[in-house]
Coordinates of C-alpha atoms and ligand atoms in Angstrom, one line a residue:
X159 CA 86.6 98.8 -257.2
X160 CA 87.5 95.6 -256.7
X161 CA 90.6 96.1 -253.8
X162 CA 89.9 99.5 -252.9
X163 CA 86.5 100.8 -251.6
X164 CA 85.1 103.4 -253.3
X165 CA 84.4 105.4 -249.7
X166 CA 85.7 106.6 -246.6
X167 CA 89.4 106.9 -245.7
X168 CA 91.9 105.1 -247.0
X169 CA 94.1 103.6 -244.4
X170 CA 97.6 102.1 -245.4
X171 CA 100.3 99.8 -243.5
X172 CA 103.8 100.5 -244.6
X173 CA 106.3 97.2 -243.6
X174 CA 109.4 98.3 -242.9
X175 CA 110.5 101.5 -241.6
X176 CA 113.8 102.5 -242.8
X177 CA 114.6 105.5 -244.8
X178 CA 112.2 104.6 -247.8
X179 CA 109.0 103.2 -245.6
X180 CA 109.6 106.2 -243.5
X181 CA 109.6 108.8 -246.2
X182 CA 106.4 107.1 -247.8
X183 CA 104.6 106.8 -244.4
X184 CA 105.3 110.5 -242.9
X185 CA 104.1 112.0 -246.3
X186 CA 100.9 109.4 -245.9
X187 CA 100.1 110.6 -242.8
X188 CA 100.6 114.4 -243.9
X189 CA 98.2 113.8 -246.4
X190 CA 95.3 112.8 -243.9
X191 CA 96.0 108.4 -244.7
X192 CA 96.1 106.5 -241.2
X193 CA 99.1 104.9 -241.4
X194 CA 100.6 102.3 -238.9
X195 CA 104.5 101.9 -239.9
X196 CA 105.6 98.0 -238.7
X197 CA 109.4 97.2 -238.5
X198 CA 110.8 94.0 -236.7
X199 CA 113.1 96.5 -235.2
X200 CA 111.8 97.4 -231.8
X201 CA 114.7 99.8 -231.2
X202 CA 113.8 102.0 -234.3
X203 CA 110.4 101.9 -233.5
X204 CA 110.9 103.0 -229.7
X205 CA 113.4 105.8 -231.0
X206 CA 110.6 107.0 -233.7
X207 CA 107.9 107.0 -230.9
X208 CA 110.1 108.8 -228.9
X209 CA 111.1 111.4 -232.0
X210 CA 114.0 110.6 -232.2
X211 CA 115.0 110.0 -235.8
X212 CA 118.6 109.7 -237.5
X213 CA 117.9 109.8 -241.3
X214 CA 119.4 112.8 -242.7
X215 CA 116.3 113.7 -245.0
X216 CA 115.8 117.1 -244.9
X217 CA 112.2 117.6 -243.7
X218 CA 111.4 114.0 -242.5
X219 CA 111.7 113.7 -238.9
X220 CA 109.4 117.0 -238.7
X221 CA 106.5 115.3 -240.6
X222 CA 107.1 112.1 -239.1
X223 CA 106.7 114.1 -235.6
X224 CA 104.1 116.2 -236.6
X225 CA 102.3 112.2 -237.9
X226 CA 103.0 111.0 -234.6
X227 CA 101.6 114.0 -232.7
X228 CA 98.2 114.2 -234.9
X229 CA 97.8 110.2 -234.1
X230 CA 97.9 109.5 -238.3
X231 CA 100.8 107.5 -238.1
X232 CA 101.7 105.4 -235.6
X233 CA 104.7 102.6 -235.3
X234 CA 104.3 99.1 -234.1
X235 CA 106.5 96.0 -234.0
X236 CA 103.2 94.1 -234.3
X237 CA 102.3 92.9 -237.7
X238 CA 98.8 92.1 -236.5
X239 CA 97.9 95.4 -237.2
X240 CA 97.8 95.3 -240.9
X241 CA 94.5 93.7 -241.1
X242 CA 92.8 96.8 -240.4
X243 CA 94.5 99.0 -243.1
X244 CA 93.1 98.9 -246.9
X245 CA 96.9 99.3 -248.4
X246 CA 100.0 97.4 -247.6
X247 CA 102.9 99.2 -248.6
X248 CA 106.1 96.5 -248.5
X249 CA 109.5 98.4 -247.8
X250 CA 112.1 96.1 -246.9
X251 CA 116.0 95.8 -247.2
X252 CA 117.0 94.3 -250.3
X253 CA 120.4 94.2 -250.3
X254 CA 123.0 92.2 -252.5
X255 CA 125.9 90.0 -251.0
X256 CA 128.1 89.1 -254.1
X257 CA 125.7 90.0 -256.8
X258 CA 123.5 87.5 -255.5
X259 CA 120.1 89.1 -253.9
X260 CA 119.7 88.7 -249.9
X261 CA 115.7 88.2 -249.8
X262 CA 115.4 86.7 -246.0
X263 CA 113.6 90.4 -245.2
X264 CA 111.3 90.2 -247.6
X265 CA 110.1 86.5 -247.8
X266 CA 109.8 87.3 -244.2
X267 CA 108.0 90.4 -244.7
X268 CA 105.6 88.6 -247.0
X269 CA 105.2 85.4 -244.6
X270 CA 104.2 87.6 -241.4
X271 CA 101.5 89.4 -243.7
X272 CA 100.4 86.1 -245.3
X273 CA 99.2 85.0 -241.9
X274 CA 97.1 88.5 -241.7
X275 CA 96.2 89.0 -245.2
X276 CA 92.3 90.0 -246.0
X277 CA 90.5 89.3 -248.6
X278 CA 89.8 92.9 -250.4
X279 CA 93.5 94.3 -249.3
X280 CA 95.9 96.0 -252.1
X281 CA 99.7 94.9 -251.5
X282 CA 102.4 97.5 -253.1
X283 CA 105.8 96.1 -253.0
X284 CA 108.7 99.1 -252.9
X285 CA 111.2 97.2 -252.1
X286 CA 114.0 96.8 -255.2
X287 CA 113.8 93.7 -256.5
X288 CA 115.4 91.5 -259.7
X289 CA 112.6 91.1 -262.3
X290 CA 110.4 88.3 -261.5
X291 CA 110.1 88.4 -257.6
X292 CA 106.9 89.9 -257.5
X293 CA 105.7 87.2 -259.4
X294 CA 107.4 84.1 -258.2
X295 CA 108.3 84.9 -254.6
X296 CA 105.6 87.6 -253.1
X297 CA 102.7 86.4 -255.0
X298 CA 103.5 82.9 -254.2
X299 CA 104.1 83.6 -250.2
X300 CA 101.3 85.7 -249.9
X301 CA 98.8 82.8 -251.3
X302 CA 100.3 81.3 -248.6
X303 CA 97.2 83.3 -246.6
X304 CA 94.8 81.0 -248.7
X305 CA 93.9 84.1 -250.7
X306 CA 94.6 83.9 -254.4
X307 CA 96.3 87.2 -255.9
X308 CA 94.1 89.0 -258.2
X309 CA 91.0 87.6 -257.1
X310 CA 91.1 87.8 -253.2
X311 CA 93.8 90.6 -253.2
X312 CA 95.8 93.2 -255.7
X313 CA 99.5 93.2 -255.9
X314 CA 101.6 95.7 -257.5
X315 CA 105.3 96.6 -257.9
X316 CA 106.1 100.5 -257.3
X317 CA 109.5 101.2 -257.9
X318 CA 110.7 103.8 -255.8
X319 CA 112.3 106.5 -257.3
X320 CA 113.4 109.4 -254.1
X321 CA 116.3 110.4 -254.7
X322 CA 118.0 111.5 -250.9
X323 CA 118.5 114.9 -249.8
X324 CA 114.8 115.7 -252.2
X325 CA 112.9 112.3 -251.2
X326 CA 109.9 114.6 -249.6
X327 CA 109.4 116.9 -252.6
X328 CA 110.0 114.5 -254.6
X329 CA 107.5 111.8 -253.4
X330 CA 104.8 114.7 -254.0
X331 CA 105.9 115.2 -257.3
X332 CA 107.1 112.5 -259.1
X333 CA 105.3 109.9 -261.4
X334 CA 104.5 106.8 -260.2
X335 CA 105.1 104.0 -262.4
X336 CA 102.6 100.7 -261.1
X337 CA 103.3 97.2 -262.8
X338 CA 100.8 95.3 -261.1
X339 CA 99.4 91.7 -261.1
X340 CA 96.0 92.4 -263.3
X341 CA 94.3 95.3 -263.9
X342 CA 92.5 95.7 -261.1
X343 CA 95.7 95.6 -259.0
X344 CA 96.4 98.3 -261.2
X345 CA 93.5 100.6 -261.0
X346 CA 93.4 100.2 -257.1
X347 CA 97.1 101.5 -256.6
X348 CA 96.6 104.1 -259.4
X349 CA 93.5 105.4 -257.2
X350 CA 95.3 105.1 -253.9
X351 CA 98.0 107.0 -254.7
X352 CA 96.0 109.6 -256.7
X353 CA 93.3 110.2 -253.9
X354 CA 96.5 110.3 -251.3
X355 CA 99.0 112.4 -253.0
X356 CA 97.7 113.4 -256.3
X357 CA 100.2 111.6 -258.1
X358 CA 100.6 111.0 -261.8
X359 CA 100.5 107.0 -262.6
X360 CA 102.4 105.7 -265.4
X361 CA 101.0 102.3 -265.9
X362 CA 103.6 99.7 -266.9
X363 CA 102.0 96.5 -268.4
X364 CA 103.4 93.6 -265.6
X365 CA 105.1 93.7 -262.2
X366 CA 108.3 92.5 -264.2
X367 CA 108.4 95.9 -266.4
X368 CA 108.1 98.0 -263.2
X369 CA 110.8 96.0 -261.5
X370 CA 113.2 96.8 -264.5
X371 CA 111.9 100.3 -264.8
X372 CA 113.6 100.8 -260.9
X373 CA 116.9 98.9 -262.0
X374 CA 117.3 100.5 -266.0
X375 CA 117.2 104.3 -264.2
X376 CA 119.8 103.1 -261.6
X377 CA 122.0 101.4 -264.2
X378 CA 121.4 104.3 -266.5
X379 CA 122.9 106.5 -263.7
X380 CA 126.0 104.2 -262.6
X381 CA 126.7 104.1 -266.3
X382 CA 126.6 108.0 -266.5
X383 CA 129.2 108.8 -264.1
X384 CA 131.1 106.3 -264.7
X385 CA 131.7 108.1 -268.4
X386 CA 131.6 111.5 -266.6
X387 CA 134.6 109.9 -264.4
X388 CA 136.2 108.6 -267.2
X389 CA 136.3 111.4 -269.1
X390 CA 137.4 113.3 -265.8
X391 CA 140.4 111.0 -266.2
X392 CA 141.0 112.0 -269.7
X393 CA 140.7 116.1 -269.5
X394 CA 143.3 115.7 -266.7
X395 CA 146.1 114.6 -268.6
X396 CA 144.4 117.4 -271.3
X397 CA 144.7 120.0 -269.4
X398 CA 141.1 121.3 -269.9
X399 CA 138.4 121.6 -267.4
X400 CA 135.8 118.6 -267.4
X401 CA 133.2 121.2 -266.0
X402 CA 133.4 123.4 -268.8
X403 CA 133.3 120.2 -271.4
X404 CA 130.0 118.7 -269.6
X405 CA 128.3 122.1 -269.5
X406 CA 128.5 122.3 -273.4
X407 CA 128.3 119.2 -274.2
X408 CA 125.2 119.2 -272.3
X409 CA 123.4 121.6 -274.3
X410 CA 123.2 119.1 -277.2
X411 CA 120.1 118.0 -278.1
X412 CA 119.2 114.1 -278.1
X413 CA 116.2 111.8 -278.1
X414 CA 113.6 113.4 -275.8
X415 CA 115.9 115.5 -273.7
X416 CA 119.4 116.9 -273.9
X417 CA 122.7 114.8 -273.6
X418 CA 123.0 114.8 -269.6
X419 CA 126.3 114.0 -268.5
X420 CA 126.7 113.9 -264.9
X421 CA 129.4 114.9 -262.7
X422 CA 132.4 112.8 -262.4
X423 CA 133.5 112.8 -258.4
X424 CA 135.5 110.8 -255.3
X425 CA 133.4 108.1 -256.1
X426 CA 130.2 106.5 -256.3
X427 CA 128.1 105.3 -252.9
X428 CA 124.8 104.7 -251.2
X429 CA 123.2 101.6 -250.7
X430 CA 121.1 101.4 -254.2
X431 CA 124.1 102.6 -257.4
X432 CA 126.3 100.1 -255.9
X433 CA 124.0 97.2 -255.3
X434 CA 121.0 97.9 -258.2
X435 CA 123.4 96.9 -261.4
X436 CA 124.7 93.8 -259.7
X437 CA 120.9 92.8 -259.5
X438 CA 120.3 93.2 -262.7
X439 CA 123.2 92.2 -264.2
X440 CA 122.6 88.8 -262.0
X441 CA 119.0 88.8 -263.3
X442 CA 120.4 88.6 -266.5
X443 CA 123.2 85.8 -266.0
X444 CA 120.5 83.6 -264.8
X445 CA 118.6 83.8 -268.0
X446 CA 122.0 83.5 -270.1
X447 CA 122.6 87.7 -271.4
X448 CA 126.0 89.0 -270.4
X449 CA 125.7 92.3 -269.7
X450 CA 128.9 94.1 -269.7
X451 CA 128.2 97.7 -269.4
X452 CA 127.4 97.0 -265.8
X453 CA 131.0 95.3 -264.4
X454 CA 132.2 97.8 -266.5
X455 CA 131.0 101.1 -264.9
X456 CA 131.3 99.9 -261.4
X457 CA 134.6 98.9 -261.6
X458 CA 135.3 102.8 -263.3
X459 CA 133.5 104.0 -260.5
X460 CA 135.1 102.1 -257.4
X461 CA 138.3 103.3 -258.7
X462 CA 137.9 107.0 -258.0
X463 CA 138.9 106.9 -254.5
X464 CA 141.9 105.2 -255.4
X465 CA 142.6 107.8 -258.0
X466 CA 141.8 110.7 -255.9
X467 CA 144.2 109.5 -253.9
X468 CA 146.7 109.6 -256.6
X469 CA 146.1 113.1 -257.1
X470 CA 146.4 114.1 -253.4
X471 CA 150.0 112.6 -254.1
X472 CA 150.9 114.3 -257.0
X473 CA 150.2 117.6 -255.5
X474 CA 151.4 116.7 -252.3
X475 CA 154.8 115.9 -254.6
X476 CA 155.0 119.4 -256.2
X477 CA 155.6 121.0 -253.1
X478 CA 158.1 118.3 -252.1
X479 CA 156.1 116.7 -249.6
X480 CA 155.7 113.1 -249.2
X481 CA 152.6 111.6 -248.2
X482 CA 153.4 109.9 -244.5
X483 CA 154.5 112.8 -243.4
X484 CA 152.0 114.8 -244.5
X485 CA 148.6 116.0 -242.8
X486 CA 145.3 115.5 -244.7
X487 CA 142.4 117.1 -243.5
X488 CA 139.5 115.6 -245.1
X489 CA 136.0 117.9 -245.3
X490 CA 133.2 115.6 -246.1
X491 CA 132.6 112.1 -245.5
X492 CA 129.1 111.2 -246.5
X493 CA 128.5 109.8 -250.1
X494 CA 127.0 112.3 -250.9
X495 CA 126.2 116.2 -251.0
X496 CA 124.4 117.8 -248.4
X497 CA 123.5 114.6 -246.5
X498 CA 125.3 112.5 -243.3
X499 CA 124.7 109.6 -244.8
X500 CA 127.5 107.3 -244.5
X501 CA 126.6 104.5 -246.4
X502 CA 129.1 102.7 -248.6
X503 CA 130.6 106.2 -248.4
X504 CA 134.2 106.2 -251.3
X505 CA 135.2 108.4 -248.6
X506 CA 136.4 105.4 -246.5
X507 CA 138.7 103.9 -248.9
X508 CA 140.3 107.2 -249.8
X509 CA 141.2 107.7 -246.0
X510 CA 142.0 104.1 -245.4
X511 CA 144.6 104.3 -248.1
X512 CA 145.9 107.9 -247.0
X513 CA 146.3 106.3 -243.7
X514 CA 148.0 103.1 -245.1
X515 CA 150.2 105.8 -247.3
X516 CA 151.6 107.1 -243.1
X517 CA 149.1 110.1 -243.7
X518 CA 147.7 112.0 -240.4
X519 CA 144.3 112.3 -241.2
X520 CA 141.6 114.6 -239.4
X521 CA 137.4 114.6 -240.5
X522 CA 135.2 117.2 -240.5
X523 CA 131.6 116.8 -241.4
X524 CA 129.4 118.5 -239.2
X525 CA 125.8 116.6 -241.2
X526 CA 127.4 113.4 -240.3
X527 CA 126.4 111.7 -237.0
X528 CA 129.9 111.7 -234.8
X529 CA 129.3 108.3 -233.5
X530 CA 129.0 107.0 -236.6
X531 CA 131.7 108.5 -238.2
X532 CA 134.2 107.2 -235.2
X533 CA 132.4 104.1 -235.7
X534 CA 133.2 103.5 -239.3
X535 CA 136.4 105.6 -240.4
X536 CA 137.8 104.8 -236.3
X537 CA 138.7 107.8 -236.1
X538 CA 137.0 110.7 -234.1
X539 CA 135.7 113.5 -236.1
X540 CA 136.7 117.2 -235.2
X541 CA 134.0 119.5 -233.8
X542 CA 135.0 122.4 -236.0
X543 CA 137.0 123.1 -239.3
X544 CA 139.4 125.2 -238.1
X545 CA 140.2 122.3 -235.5
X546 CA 140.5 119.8 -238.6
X547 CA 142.6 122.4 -241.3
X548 CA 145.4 123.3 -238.8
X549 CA 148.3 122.3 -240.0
X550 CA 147.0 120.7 -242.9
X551 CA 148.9 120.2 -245.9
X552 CA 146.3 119.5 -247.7
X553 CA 142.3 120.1 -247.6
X554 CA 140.7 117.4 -249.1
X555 CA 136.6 118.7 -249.7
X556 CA 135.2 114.8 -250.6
X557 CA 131.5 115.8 -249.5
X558 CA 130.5 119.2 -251.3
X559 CA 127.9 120.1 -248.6
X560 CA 126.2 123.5 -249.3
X561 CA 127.5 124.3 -245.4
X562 CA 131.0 124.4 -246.3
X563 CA 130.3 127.9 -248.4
X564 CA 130.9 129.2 -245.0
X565 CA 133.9 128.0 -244.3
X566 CA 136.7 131.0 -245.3
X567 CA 139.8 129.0 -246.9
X568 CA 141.5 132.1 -247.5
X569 CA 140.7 133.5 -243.7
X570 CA 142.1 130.4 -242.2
X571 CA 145.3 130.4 -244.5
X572 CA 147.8 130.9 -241.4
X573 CA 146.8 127.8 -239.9
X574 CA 147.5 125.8 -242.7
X575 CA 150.5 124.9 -244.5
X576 CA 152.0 127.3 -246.8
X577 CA 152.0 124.9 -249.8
X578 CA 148.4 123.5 -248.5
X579 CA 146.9 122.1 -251.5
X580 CA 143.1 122.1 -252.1
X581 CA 141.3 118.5 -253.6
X582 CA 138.3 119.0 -254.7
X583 CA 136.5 115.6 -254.9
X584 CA 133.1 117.2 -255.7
X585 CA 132.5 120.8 -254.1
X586 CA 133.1 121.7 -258.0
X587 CA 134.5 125.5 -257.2
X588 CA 133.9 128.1 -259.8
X589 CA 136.9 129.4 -262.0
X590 CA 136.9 132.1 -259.6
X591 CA 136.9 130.8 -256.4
X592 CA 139.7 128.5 -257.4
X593 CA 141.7 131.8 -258.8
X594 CA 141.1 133.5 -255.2
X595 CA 142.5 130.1 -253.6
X596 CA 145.6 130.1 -256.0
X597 CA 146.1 134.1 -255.5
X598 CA 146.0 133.0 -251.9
X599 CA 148.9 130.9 -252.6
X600 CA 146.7 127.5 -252.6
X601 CA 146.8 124.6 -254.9
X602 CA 143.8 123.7 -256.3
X603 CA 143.1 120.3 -257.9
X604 CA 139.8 118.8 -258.9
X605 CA 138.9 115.3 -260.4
X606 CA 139.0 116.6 -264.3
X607 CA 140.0 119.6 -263.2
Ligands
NAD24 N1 117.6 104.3 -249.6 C1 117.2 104.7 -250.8 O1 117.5 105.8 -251.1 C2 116.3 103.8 -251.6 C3 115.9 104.4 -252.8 C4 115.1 103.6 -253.6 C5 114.8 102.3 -253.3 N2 115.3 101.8 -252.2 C6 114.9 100.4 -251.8 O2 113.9 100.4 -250.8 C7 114.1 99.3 -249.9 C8 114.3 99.8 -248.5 O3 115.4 100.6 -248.5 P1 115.8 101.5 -247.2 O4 116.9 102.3 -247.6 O5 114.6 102.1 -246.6 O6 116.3 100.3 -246.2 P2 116.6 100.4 -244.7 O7 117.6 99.3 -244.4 O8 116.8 101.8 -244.2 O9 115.2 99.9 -244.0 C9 114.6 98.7 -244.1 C10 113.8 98.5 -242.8 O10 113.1 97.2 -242.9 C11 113.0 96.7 -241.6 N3 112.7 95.2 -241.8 C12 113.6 94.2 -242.2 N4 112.9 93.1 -242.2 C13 111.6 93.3 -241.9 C14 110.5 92.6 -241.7 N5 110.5 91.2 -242.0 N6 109.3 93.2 -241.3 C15 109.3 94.5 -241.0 N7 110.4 95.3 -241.2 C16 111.5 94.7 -241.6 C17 114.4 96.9 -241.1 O11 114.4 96.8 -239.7 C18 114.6 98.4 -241.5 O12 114.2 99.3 -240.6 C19 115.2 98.5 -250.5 O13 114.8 97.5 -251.3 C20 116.0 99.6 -251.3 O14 116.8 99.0 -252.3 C21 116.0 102.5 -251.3

């Protein structure tokens, strides 16, 4: 094969240790691959070499320990390792400052490697990128080595697809769509990642259809809730219970799968549904296609804070209470379920506005990292819930983490207010838990519900 050898162990480099490159590199390593992970970040690499590891994955910083320990996977700041692997993996931030794509990681990424690039050596790009970079920015930097792409070396574009709080499982599972350079690109990554983790390849026909294969699924998503919100907003004023309308209309059969409305909620956050349809719908500005859908659905979906805290309101009003001088103790403050991960969390505007509102606000999340939440919300988290729901008038559960199952509303009702209203902004409570809240003498409100 022309960027693979046919023998021996495969060795891979994966550029950029965050979340993703650390996800890809521990399951690597657990897979028998010598990896060495390189980050510019010496302080993430001395906490990883020390095991210590803050993402929230479930599963990860055990198989990045257990890489560590076995010598597969080591971490470096030094990029001149990556002449001895067979595989770069490139997993750099990508984010997006006004729509408009920050790239300085990555074409620095891709500089550092040019200087150490080897004639033979695959390079998979992971990070998200607008259609077209692989082509005019990597390929073009990496030449930069003197090599020429697709001759000397194989370049491909892997979306990646992990979705957080499942990325391990996941990674061992899930398709893996390669848009390379030329078809020998192609049939090394196909083979790398089918001798490493067995994975099915779906072979897309150029980088650029991979690159929009990554950006269609998270536009596709962003544009689902955002209906799923919407139509939150409409069985509200209904009366009827947006659960019960998505579960049968769900059942409807369509295209290749079933209609698959997702669930409307406090908002949308993360680093990739927020940023990923600005990057496409830039990448289409540039080449003159308006793409409407896209303003569209973000602007639904970074209204739901606002709007949950309408509803806290309006419940808070029933009772007679007004909001500043009412206490709000929020459960939850990740973006999403059964994860600390605070980033671009709706959960921050929805307690900065119950705070501009006069609100007293207290936070409990106990898979959220204390120092971070003090750091971002200001405010310090409580240690338990019971600390958090005295006195509260109402509970506001904005992270539905499984963990909060043990958390007895109805046991605690004497520390609470006796009009305490529950807001559910995504634990989604069955009919009957929400009758034994009510019996309890608890009002219940949920986004559509
Ligand atoms: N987080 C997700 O769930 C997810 C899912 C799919 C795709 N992605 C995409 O994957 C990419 C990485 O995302 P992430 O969440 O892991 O980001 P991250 O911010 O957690 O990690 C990026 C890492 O790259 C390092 N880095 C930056 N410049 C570097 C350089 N020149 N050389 C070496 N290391 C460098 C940073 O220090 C950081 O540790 C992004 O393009 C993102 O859009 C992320």
């Amino acid at each position: 094969m022309k960027f693979l050898s046919d023998q021996g162990n495969t060795s891979a480099a994966v550029i950029g240790m965050g979340y993703v490159g650390s996800t890809v590199a521990a399951v690597l390593a657990g897979e028998g691959v010598d990896v060495v992970g390189i980050d510019v970040d010496p302080a993430l690499v001395a906490q990883l070499e020390q095991r210590r590891c803050w993402f929230s994955e479930p599963g990860l910083p055990e198989l990045l320990y257990s890489g560590l320990d076995s010598g597969r996977l080591r971490v470096t700041t030094d990029y001149d390792l990556v002449a001895d692997v067979d595989v770069v993996i490139i997993a750099v931030g990508t984010p997006v400052r006004d729509t408009e794509l920050v790239d300085v990681y990555l074409r620095s990424a891709c500089t550092e490697l040019a200087k150490r690039l080897r004639e033979g050596q695959l390079v998979i790009l992971k990070s998200t990128v607008p259609p077209g970079l692989s082509r005019n920015v990597v390929a073009p930097l990496l030449e930069g080595s003197g090599l020429k792409v697709g001759e000397d070396f194989g370049l491909v574009f892997c979306p990646e697809r992990l979705s957080e709080g499942q990325a391990l499982q996941e990674m061992r599972t899930f398709p893996i769509a390669v848009g390379g350079w030329c078809p020998d690109s192609v049939a090394a990554a196909a083979a790398f990642w089918q001798r490493t983790i067995g994975a099915e390849i779906i072979t897309c026909t150029s980088t650029e259809s991979a690159e929009v294969v990554k950006l269609a699924s998270n536009w596709w998503i962003d544009h689902n809730i955002a209906m799923a919100n919407e139509l939150a907003k409409l069985c509200a004023v209904l009366d009827v219970d947006v659960l019960e309308v998505i579960a049968a209309a769900n059942t409807m059969q369509k295209g290749t799968g079933n209609v698959n409305i997702l669930l409307p909620s406090v908002g949308v956050g993360g680093s990739c549904l927020t940023k990923d349809p600005w990057m496409v719908w830039r990448a289409a500005r540039d080449r003159d296609v308006e793409l409407n859908t896209i303003p569209v659905a973000r602007e639904v979906n970074d209204s739901m804070p606002a709007y949950t805290v309408d509803l806290i309101v309006e419940e808070l009003a029933r009772s007679g209470k007004r909001l500043d001088e009412a206490k709000i103790a929020v459960l939850g403050v990740s973006f999403k379920n059964n994860t600390g991960d605070l980033r671009a969390t709706p959960v921050l505007p929805v307690v900065n506005k119950l705070q501009q509102g006069g609100a007293e606000v207290t936070i409990y999340d106990p898979l959220a990292d204390s120092g971070e939440v003090k750091r971002i919300f200001g405010l310090a988290p409580s240690e338990t819930a019971r600390e958090a729901l005295s006195g509260a008038d109402c509970i506001a559960v904005l992270a539905g983490h499984d963990r909060f199952a043990e958390i007895d509303f109805v046991a605690l009702r004497e520390s609470v207010a006796p009009s305490c209203v529950i807001l559910d902004g995504r634990a989604y409570y069955s009919r009957e838990t929400i009758d034994r809240f009510r019996e309890h003498g608890f009002a219940y409100r949920g986004i559509g519900r």
